[in-house]
XYZ file of C-alpha atoms in Angstrom:
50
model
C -14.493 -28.598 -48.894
C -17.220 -28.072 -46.605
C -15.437 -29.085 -43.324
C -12.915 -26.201 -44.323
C -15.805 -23.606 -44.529
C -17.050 -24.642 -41.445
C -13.301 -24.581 -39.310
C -12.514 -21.371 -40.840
C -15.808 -19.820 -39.919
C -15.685 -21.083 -36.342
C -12.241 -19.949 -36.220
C -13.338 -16.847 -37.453
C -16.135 -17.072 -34.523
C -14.140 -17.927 -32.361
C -11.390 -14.658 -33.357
C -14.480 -12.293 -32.541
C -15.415 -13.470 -29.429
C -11.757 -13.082 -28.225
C -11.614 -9.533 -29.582
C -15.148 -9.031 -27.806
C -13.686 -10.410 -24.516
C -10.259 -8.590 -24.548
C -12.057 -4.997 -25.670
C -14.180 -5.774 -22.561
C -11.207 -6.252 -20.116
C -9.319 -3.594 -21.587
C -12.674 -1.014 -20.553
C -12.296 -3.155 -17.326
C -8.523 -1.698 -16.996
C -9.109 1.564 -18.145
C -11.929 2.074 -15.498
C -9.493 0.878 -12.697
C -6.418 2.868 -13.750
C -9.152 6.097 -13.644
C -10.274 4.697 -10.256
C -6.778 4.088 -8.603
C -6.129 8.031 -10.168
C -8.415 9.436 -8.254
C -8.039 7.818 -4.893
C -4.452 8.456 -5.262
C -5.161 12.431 -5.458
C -7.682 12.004 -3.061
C -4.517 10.538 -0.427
C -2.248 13.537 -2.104
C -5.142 16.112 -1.082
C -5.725 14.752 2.537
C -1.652 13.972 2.931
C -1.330 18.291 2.108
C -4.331 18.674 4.915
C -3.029 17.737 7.614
């Protein structure tokens, strides 16, 4: 009965460090979409410059 505590508790570990990781590349994703945004209405703004 013990062994079964223990595997679902690492399991359970082992579902919050994915969670942890995934959150962290989805801020990751976020913050490059924003960055792509605005250097492609920085191109728009220089394209209607010249």
């Amino acid at each position: 009965m013990q062994s079964h505590q223990d595997s679902r508790l690492r399991l359970e570990e082992t579902v919050q460090l994915l969670i942890r990781i995934i959150g962290k590349a989805n801020e990751r994703m976020i913050g490059l979409e924003e960055r792509i945004k605005r250097l492609e209405e920085a191109v728009a703004e220089k394209s209607m410059r010249q």
